[in-house]
Amino acid sequence: MSVSRTPRTRRGRAPDSAAAAIALWFVQPHDYEWMKEFQNSHPSGKIIGIIVALSVINISGMSLVSLFADGGPTGPAATALTLTLCTVNLVIAVLWLVRPFPGRLGVVAFAIYADLGVAATLSVFDLQYALIGCVLFAVIGAFVTFFLSPRWVVAHLVFTSAVALTFTAALYLRGEMETLTLFVQADVVLIAIMSVPVTTHIFLTTLSADARSSVLDPLTGLLNRRGLDAALEDLWAQGQREGQCAAVVVVDIDNFKSVNDIYGHDAGDAVICRVAERLTAHVARFGVLGRTGGEEYLAAVVTSRLHIDALIHGIRRALHGEDDIIPVTVSVGAAILYAESSLWTTSTDTVRVASRVADSMMYEAKAAGGNRVVTTLI
């Protein structure tokens, strides 16, 4: 389970123009791993897989029917191409039904195949039907909008618009269609292809960023207390299901006030971010991590009984850097639950009790001089 982070721009300032907003949207990172985990842990993932599979099957069915329709593929080569693509489509549809929701490689590969496959299929149709058939790119655009990055959205739009304009130019040169009618058809097709993906993706990106910012610490990008609450309950349920050990760990930077006093608040912020990054690298694979105070962090981890102690006691070493200009130490307190602990009975109570105990252990470590780890079983 990973910790979600969002990019920060100039201390969270919003773009000051439409052009800046579009530029920011274009470079926005896309969290494929979070999307994959969410879809595979939520019923919507299976529903989306079914919808995609049915859409692919429907396109294959219409392609087969077109072999017997006026203006459809004609000749051995066009027929072979259509039959080959239909066969591949059916295999892909089955994969969407039986496999988990794919990650970055899977969704990007599917979008590329869909764009190229539709373009190849339409290329063997009569030009007039091919131009109208370009509206199928709008269906692919919906998939790209929800599951791919802004750069891939733009790439999809450039490619599909180029295909539609190529068919339009070929029709114009053929001279069999009235120019105004051709212009209207091309305009409708381009609007269908282009309008929804861009506007929807910008809206979803903005909405997602706002939603995430409500559960994230603006300085470090870690979860805040609100974000931790939901994540901790999910993690606890996972630990119960898998029969593993768990721990809540509180980490506090020692003598942090002196860092601000000596080096300034900007340097203090840099230290907070540095500790957050190193903690993330150390514990995020095993659970969730948040910033719960000025210089305090809370991690919850689920792992094996053999590993739990090593993970907790390795925190001080993970945060140490030989070349750190501002070296710091931390006090670490942890409440550990073995699989057989009676506190596993209710996840909400478990989280609350374990957090309080871990906090008190951290204060014991600090009272003993800091730069140490104090743990207890609960």
Tab-separated table of C-alpha atoms in Angstrom, residues 35-372:
chain	number	residue	atom	x	y	z
A	35	MET	CA	-5.604	4.093	-10.098
A	36	LYS	CA	-4.777	0.389	-10.446
A	37	GLU	CA	-5.002	-0.222	-6.698
A	38	PHE	CA	-8.267	1.695	-6.421
A	39	GLN	CA	-9.960	-0.069	-9.338
A	40	ASN	CA	-8.857	-3.513	-8.141
A	41	SER	CA	-10.109	-2.865	-4.599
A	42	HIS	CA	-13.413	-1.274	-5.625
A	43	PRO	CA	-16.431	-2.822	-7.424
A	44	SER	CA	-16.201	-0.102	-10.072
A	45	GLY	CA	-13.042	-1.733	-11.438
A	46	LYS	CA	-14.895	-4.906	-12.397
A	47	ILE	CA	-17.811	-2.900	-13.803
A	48	ILE	CA	-15.438	-0.850	-15.967
A	49	GLY	CA	-13.772	-4.036	-17.174
A	50	ILE	CA	-17.152	-5.416	-18.240
A	51	ILE	CA	-18.093	-2.181	-20.030
A	52	VAL	CA	-14.770	-2.063	-21.903
A	53	ALA	CA	-15.100	-5.732	-22.868
A	54	LEU	CA	-18.653	-5.254	-24.143
A	55	SER	CA	-17.601	-2.167	-26.121
A	56	VAL	CA	-14.759	-4.093	-27.768
A	57	ILE	CA	-17.080	-6.988	-28.567
A	58	ASN	CA	-19.649	-4.592	-30.023
A	59	ILE	CA	-17.060	-2.943	-32.277
A	60	SER	CA	-15.939	-6.394	-33.432
A	61	GLY	CA	-19.522	-7.384	-34.183
A	62	MET	CA	-20.150	-4.239	-36.210
A	63	SER	CA	-16.898	-4.815	-38.115
A	64	LEU	CA	-18.022	-8.330	-39.040
A	65	VAL	CA	-21.425	-7.057	-40.163
A	66	SER	CA	-19.729	-4.388	-42.281
A	67	LEU	CA	-18.161	-7.128	-44.418
A	68	PHE	CA	-21.634	-7.664	-45.896
A	69	ALA	CA	-22.673	-3.989	-46.090
A	70	ASP	CA	-22.316	-1.443	-48.876
A	71	GLY	CA	-19.222	0.642	-48.359
A	72	GLY	CA	-17.650	-1.929	-46.055
A	73	PRO	CA	-14.306	-3.688	-46.501
A	74	THR	CA	-13.884	-5.411	-49.841
A	75	GLY	CA	-11.183	-7.642	-51.234
A	76	PRO	CA	-9.068	-10.389	-49.602
A	77	ALA	CA	-6.630	-8.052	-47.842
A	78	ALA	CA	-9.340	-5.852	-46.295
A	79	THR	CA	-11.357	-8.888	-45.242
A	80	ALA	CA	-8.300	-10.562	-43.684
A	81	LEU	CA	-7.435	-7.381	-41.767
A	82	THR	CA	-10.984	-7.058	-40.456
A	83	LEU	CA	-11.161	-10.700	-39.358
A	84	THR	CA	-7.730	-10.500	-37.695
A	85	LEU	CA	-8.632	-7.384	-35.721
A	86	CYS	CA	-11.964	-8.922	-34.673
A	87	THR	CA	-10.165	-12.025	-33.372
A	88	VAL	CA	-7.634	-9.956	-31.431
A	89	ASN	CA	-10.475	-7.820	-30.048
A	90	LEU	CA	-12.232	-10.875	-28.671
A	91	VAL	CA	-9.046	-11.994	-26.907
A	92	ILE	CA	-8.627	-8.517	-25.408
A	93	ALA	CA	-12.279	-8.514	-24.307
A	94	VAL	CA	-11.756	-11.804	-22.469
A	95	LEU	CA	-8.664	-10.379	-20.737
A	96	TRP	CA	-10.694	-7.382	-19.535
A	97	LEU	CA	-13.243	-9.793	-18.073
A	98	VAL	CA	-10.906	-12.212	-16.311
A	99	ARG	CA	-7.825	-10.166	-15.443
A	100	PRO	CA	-7.408	-7.456	-12.759
A	101	PHE	CA	-7.527	-3.835	-13.821
A	102	PRO	CA	-4.173	-3.127	-15.529
A	103	GLY	CA	-1.527	-0.635	-14.528
A	104	ARG	CA	0.240	1.959	-16.663
A	105	LEU	CA	1.592	-0.422	-19.301
A	106	GLY	CA	-1.768	-2.153	-19.733
A	107	VAL	CA	-3.977	0.918	-20.099
A	108	VAL	CA	-1.505	2.731	-22.383
A	109	ALA	CA	-1.072	-0.355	-24.591
A	110	PHE	CA	-4.840	-0.820	-24.831
A	111	ALA	CA	-5.407	2.836	-25.807
A	112	ILE	CA	-2.689	2.708	-28.483
A	113	TYR	CA	-4.049	-0.562	-29.877
A	114	ALA	CA	-7.607	0.813	-29.891
A	115	ASP	CA	-6.596	3.972	-31.788
A	116	LEU	CA	-4.484	2.090	-34.335
A	117	GLY	CA	-7.039	-0.711	-34.664
A	118	VAL	CA	-9.943	1.643	-35.367
A	119	ALA	CA	-7.841	3.655	-37.832
A	120	ALA	CA	-6.773	0.479	-39.635
A	121	THR	CA	-10.341	-0.819	-39.778
A	122	LEU	CA	-11.732	2.456	-41.110
A	123	SER	CA	-8.987	2.655	-43.753
A	124	VAL	CA	-10.573	-0.259	-45.653
A	125	PHE	CA	-14.056	1.323	-45.662
A	126	ASP	CA	-15.404	3.659	-48.298
A	127	LEU	CA	-14.087	7.144	-47.428
A	128	GLN	CA	-17.496	8.610	-46.593
A	129	TYR	CA	-18.268	5.806	-44.143
A	130	ALA	CA	-14.716	5.980	-42.806
A	131	LEU	CA	-15.142	9.662	-41.913
A	132	ILE	CA	-18.418	9.012	-40.101
A	133	GLY	CA	-16.851	6.002	-38.389
A	134	CYS	CA	-14.252	8.283	-36.807
A	135	VAL	CA	-16.810	9.011	-34.081
A	136	LEU	CA	-15.643	5.688	-32.616
A	137	PHE	CA	-12.551	7.579	-31.499
A	138	ALA	CA	-14.809	9.422	-29.040
A	139	VAL	CA	-15.444	6.107	-27.256
A	140	ILE	CA	-11.703	5.519	-26.968
A	141	GLY	CA	-11.356	9.133	-25.874
A	142	ALA	CA	-13.594	8.459	-22.888
A	143	PHE	CA	-11.266	5.639	-21.779
A	144	VAL	CA	-8.173	7.798	-22.323
A	145	THR	CA	-9.776	10.668	-20.408
A	146	PHE	CA	-10.384	8.649	-17.265
A	147	PHE	CA	-7.324	6.421	-17.149
A	148	LEU	CA	-4.374	8.051	-18.950
A	149	SER	CA	-2.190	11.100	-18.350
A	150	PRO	CA	-2.726	14.502	-20.007
A	151	ARG	CA	0.130	13.811	-22.437
A	152	TRP	CA	-1.580	10.666	-23.670
A	153	VAL	CA	-4.881	12.531	-23.975
A	154	VAL	CA	-3.190	15.063	-26.254
A	155	ALA	CA	-1.434	12.310	-28.235
A	156	HIS	CA	-4.794	10.554	-28.727
A	157	LEU	CA	-6.444	13.769	-29.909
A	158	VAL	CA	-3.615	14.637	-32.330
A	159	PHE	CA	-3.621	11.158	-33.877
A	160	THR	CA	-7.389	10.759	-34.179
A	161	SER	CA	-7.901	14.289	-35.525
A	162	ALA	CA	-5.178	13.637	-38.113
A	163	VAL	CA	-6.970	10.455	-39.195
A	164	ALA	CA	-10.303	12.273	-39.543
A	165	LEU	CA	-8.716	15.159	-41.453
A	166	THR	CA	-6.943	12.694	-43.774
A	167	PHE	CA	-10.260	11.068	-44.670
A	168	THR	CA	-11.778	14.537	-45.141
A	169	ALA	CA	-8.973	15.637	-47.477
A	170	ALA	CA	-9.241	12.413	-49.481
A	171	LEU	CA	-13.008	12.916	-49.861
A	172	TYR	CA	-12.483	16.513	-50.960
A	173	LEU	CA	-9.915	15.484	-53.577
A	174	ARG	CA	-12.229	12.758	-54.839
A	175	GLY	CA	-14.800	15.455	-55.507
A	176	GLU	CA	-17.880	13.283	-55.061
A	177	MET	CA	-19.323	15.160	-52.038
A	178	GLU	CA	-20.621	18.704	-51.894
A	179	THR	CA	-18.004	20.833	-50.106
A	180	LEU	CA	-20.309	22.374	-47.509
A	181	THR	CA	-21.774	18.981	-46.591
A	182	LEU	CA	-18.259	17.571	-46.253
A	183	PHE	CA	-17.245	20.512	-44.053
A	184	VAL	CA	-20.253	20.001	-41.751
A	185	GLN	CA	-19.608	16.254	-41.458
A	186	ALA	CA	-15.922	16.791	-40.665
A	187	ASP	CA	-16.745	19.491	-38.124
A	188	VAL	CA	-19.239	17.260	-36.293
A	189	VAL	CA	-16.772	14.377	-36.222
A	190	LEU	CA	-13.938	16.572	-34.901
A	191	ILE	CA	-16.154	18.048	-32.192
A	192	ALA	CA	-17.161	14.539	-31.110
A	193	ILE	CA	-13.512	13.454	-31.017
A	194	MET	CA	-11.975	16.485	-29.331
A	195	SER	CA	-14.390	18.370	-27.098
A	196	VAL	CA	-15.212	15.849	-24.385
A	197	PRO	CA	-11.718	14.414	-23.614
A	198	VAL	CA	-9.962	17.756	-23.058
A	199	THR	CA	-12.666	19.488	-21.024
A	200	THR	CA	-13.458	16.377	-19.000
A	201	HIS	CA	-9.807	15.551	-18.279
A	202	ILE	CA	-9.041	19.110	-17.129
A	203	PHE	CA	-12.117	19.026	-14.881
A	204	LEU	CA	-11.289	15.603	-13.445
A	205	THR	CA	-7.645	16.546	-12.876
A	206	THR	CA	-8.664	19.712	-11.033
A	207	LEU	CA	-11.325	17.886	-9.022
A	208	SER	CA	-8.919	15.088	-8.128
A	209	ALA	CA	-6.224	17.558	-7.061
A	210	ASP	CA	-8.694	19.428	-4.855
A	211	ALA	CA	-10.001	16.182	-3.346
A	212	ARG	CA	-6.506	14.939	-2.593
A	213	SER	CA	-5.384	18.263	-1.168
A	214	SER	CA	-8.099	17.969	1.493
A	215	VAL	CA	-6.430	14.823	2.861
A	216	LEU	CA	-2.786	15.749	2.237
A	217	ASP	CA	-0.272	17.852	4.109
A	218	PRO	CA	0.610	20.770	1.775
A	219	LEU	CA	4.297	20.882	2.758
A	220	THR	CA	5.290	17.227	2.460
A	221	GLY	CA	2.506	15.708	0.364
A	222	LEU	CA	1.962	13.065	3.061
A	223	LEU	CA	-1.476	12.257	4.402
A	224	ASN	CA	-2.811	14.606	7.054
A	225	ARG	CA	-4.893	13.425	10.040
A	226	ARG	CA	-8.069	13.358	7.973
A	227	GLY	CA	-6.423	11.307	5.253
A	228	LEU	CA	-4.881	8.928	7.755
A	229	ASP	CA	-8.215	8.015	9.361
A	230	ALA	CA	-9.659	6.294	6.293
A	231	ALA	CA	-6.319	4.803	5.228
A	232	LEU	CA	-5.662	3.311	8.674
A	233	GLU	CA	-9.006	1.534	8.790
A	234	ASP	CA	-8.389	-0.006	5.368
A	235	LEU	CA	-4.905	-1.108	6.418
A	236	TRP	CA	-6.176	-2.628	9.650
A	237	ALA	CA	-8.798	-4.628	7.781
A	238	GLN	CA	-6.072	-5.885	5.437
A	239	GLY	CA	-3.920	-6.960	8.378
A	240	GLN	CA	-6.817	-8.874	9.927
A	241	ARG	CA	-7.600	-10.674	6.683
A	242	GLU	CA	-3.990	-11.698	6.086
A	243	GLY	CA	-3.233	-12.628	9.712
A	244	GLN	CA	-0.131	-10.431	9.839
A	245	CYS	CA	1.419	-8.299	12.538
A	246	ALA	CA	0.827	-4.577	12.644
A	247	ALA	CA	2.264	-1.517	14.328
A	248	VAL	CA	1.492	2.140	14.745
A	249	VAL	CA	4.696	4.160	14.830
A	250	VAL	CA	5.069	7.790	15.926
A	251	VAL	CA	8.240	9.602	14.829
A	252	ASP	CA	9.193	13.024	16.213
A	253	ILE	CA	12.257	15.094	15.238
A	254	ASP	CA	14.389	15.844	18.298
A	255	ASN	CA	15.027	19.492	19.261
A	256	PHE	CA	13.408	20.764	16.100
A	257	LYS	CA	12.903	24.266	17.526
A	258	SER	CA	16.672	24.748	17.544
A	259	VAL	CA	16.779	23.941	13.804
A	260	ASN	CA	14.370	26.800	13.104
A	261	ASP	CA	16.170	29.116	15.529
A	262	ILE	CA	19.641	28.479	14.106
A	263	TYR	CA	19.024	27.875	10.409
A	264	GLY	CA	15.662	29.575	9.770
A	265	HIS	CA	12.194	28.310	8.918
A	266	ASP	CA	12.965	27.554	5.271
A	267	ALA	CA	15.742	25.224	6.363
A	268	GLY	CA	13.357	23.739	8.940
A	269	ASP	CA	10.797	23.053	6.188
A	270	ALA	CA	13.527	21.377	4.141
A	271	VAL	CA	14.356	19.108	7.089
A	272	ILE	CA	10.674	18.184	7.505
A	273	CYS	CA	10.454	17.297	3.796
A	274	ARG	CA	13.707	15.337	3.912
A	275	VAL	CA	12.494	13.231	6.842
A	276	ALA	CA	9.155	12.695	5.069
A	277	GLU	CA	10.888	11.443	1.908
A	278	ARG	CA	13.164	9.049	3.792
A	279	LEU	CA	10.326	7.742	5.941
A	280	THR	CA	8.274	7.166	2.793
A	281	ALA	CA	11.101	5.181	1.219
A	282	HIS	CA	11.450	3.096	4.387
A	283	VAL	CA	7.857	2.261	5.359
A	284	ALA	CA	5.447	3.108	2.518
A	285	ARG	CA	5.604	-0.359	0.935
A	286	PHE	CA	4.235	-1.816	4.145
A	287	GLY	CA	1.493	0.649	5.050
A	288	VAL	CA	0.572	4.307	5.269
A	289	LEU	CA	2.394	7.404	6.461
A	290	GLY	CA	1.195	10.844	7.478
A	291	ARG	CA	2.366	14.077	9.048
A	292	THR	CA	0.355	14.666	12.203
A	293	GLY	CA	2.099	17.724	13.632
A	294	GLY	CA	4.805	20.268	12.984
A	295	GLU	CA	7.675	17.789	13.233
A	296	GLU	CA	5.699	14.633	14.013
A	297	TYR	CA	4.830	11.741	11.708
A	298	LEU	CA	2.643	8.682	12.150
A	299	ALA	CA	3.107	5.440	10.245
A	300	ALA	CA	0.991	2.302	10.342
A	301	VAL	CA	2.517	-0.852	8.909
A	302	VAL	CA	1.406	-4.418	8.324
A	303	THR	CA	4.059	-7.052	7.757
A	304	SER	CA	5.353	-10.380	9.061
A	305	ARG	CA	6.218	-11.054	12.703
A	306	LEU	CA	9.868	-11.589	11.764
A	307	HIS	CA	10.083	-8.259	9.943
A	308	ILE	CA	8.110	-5.873	12.143
A	309	ASP	CA	10.852	-5.200	14.713
A	310	ALA	CA	13.541	-4.718	12.074
A	311	LEU	CA	11.329	-2.290	10.180
A	312	ILE	CA	10.664	-0.151	13.271
A	313	HIS	CA	14.231	-0.183	14.607
A	314	GLY	CA	15.556	0.604	11.136
A	315	ILE	CA	13.835	3.998	11.075
A	316	ARG	CA	16.648	5.936	12.767
A	317	ARG	CA	19.209	4.506	10.353
A	318	ALA	CA	16.960	5.198	7.364
A	319	LEU	CA	16.674	8.874	8.342
A	320	HIS	CA	20.408	9.397	8.819
A	321	GLY	CA	22.541	10.803	6.016
A	322	GLU	CA	26.314	11.231	6.241
A	323	ASP	CA	26.228	14.344	4.066
A	324	ASP	CA	23.287	16.076	5.737
A	325	ILE	CA	24.073	19.760	6.218
A	326	ILE	CA	21.574	19.874	9.094
A	327	PRO	CA	21.785	16.522	10.884
A	328	VAL	CA	18.819	15.572	13.030
A	329	THR	CA	17.819	12.686	15.232
A	330	VAL	CA	14.363	11.322	15.979
A	331	SER	CA	12.465	9.766	18.864
A	332	VAL	CA	10.394	6.765	17.806
A	333	GLY	CA	7.536	5.161	19.695
A	334	ALA	CA	5.686	2.075	18.458
A	335	ALA	CA	2.714	-0.029	19.531
A	336	ILE	CA	2.955	-3.530	18.041
A	337	LEU	CA	0.076	-5.962	17.594
A	338	TYR	CA	0.695	-9.601	16.876
A	339	ALA	CA	-1.924	-11.455	14.880
A	340	GLU	CA	-3.404	-13.032	17.996
A	341	SER	CA	-3.889	-9.728	19.835
A	342	SER	CA	-7.402	-9.270	21.228
A	343	LEU	CA	-7.406	-5.689	19.954
A	344	TRP	CA	-7.904	-6.953	16.408
A	345	THR	CA	-11.607	-7.378	17.167
A	346	THR	CA	-12.637	-3.849	16.083
A	347	SER	CA	-10.505	-1.854	13.675
A	348	THR	CA	-11.600	1.613	14.821
A	349	ASP	CA	-10.824	0.934	18.478
A	350	THR	CA	-7.571	-0.776	17.544
A	351	VAL	CA	-6.323	2.227	15.605
A	352	ARG	CA	-7.298	4.648	18.361
A	353	VAL	CA	-5.693	2.644	21.173
A	354	ALA	CA	-2.552	1.811	19.204
A	355	SER	CA	-2.053	5.457	18.223
A	356	ARG	CA	-2.306	6.623	21.849
A	357	VAL	CA	0.107	3.945	23.024
A	358	ALA	CA	2.606	4.700	20.255
A	359	ASP	CA	2.452	8.386	21.123
A	360	SER	CA	3.213	7.673	24.769
A	361	MET	CA	6.132	5.430	23.729
A	362	MET	CA	7.515	8.282	21.638
A	363	TYR	CA	7.385	10.600	24.658
A	364	GLU	CA	9.222	7.949	26.707
A	365	ALA	CA	11.959	7.894	24.055
A	366	LYS	CA	12.157	11.687	24.105
A	367	ALA	CA	12.234	11.821	27.915
A	368	ALA	CA	15.133	9.365	27.895
A	369	GLY	CA	17.211	11.770	25.810
A	370	GLY	CA	15.846	11.191	22.311
A	371	ASN	CA	17.515	9.480	19.365
A	372	ARG	CA	16.083	6.117	20.368
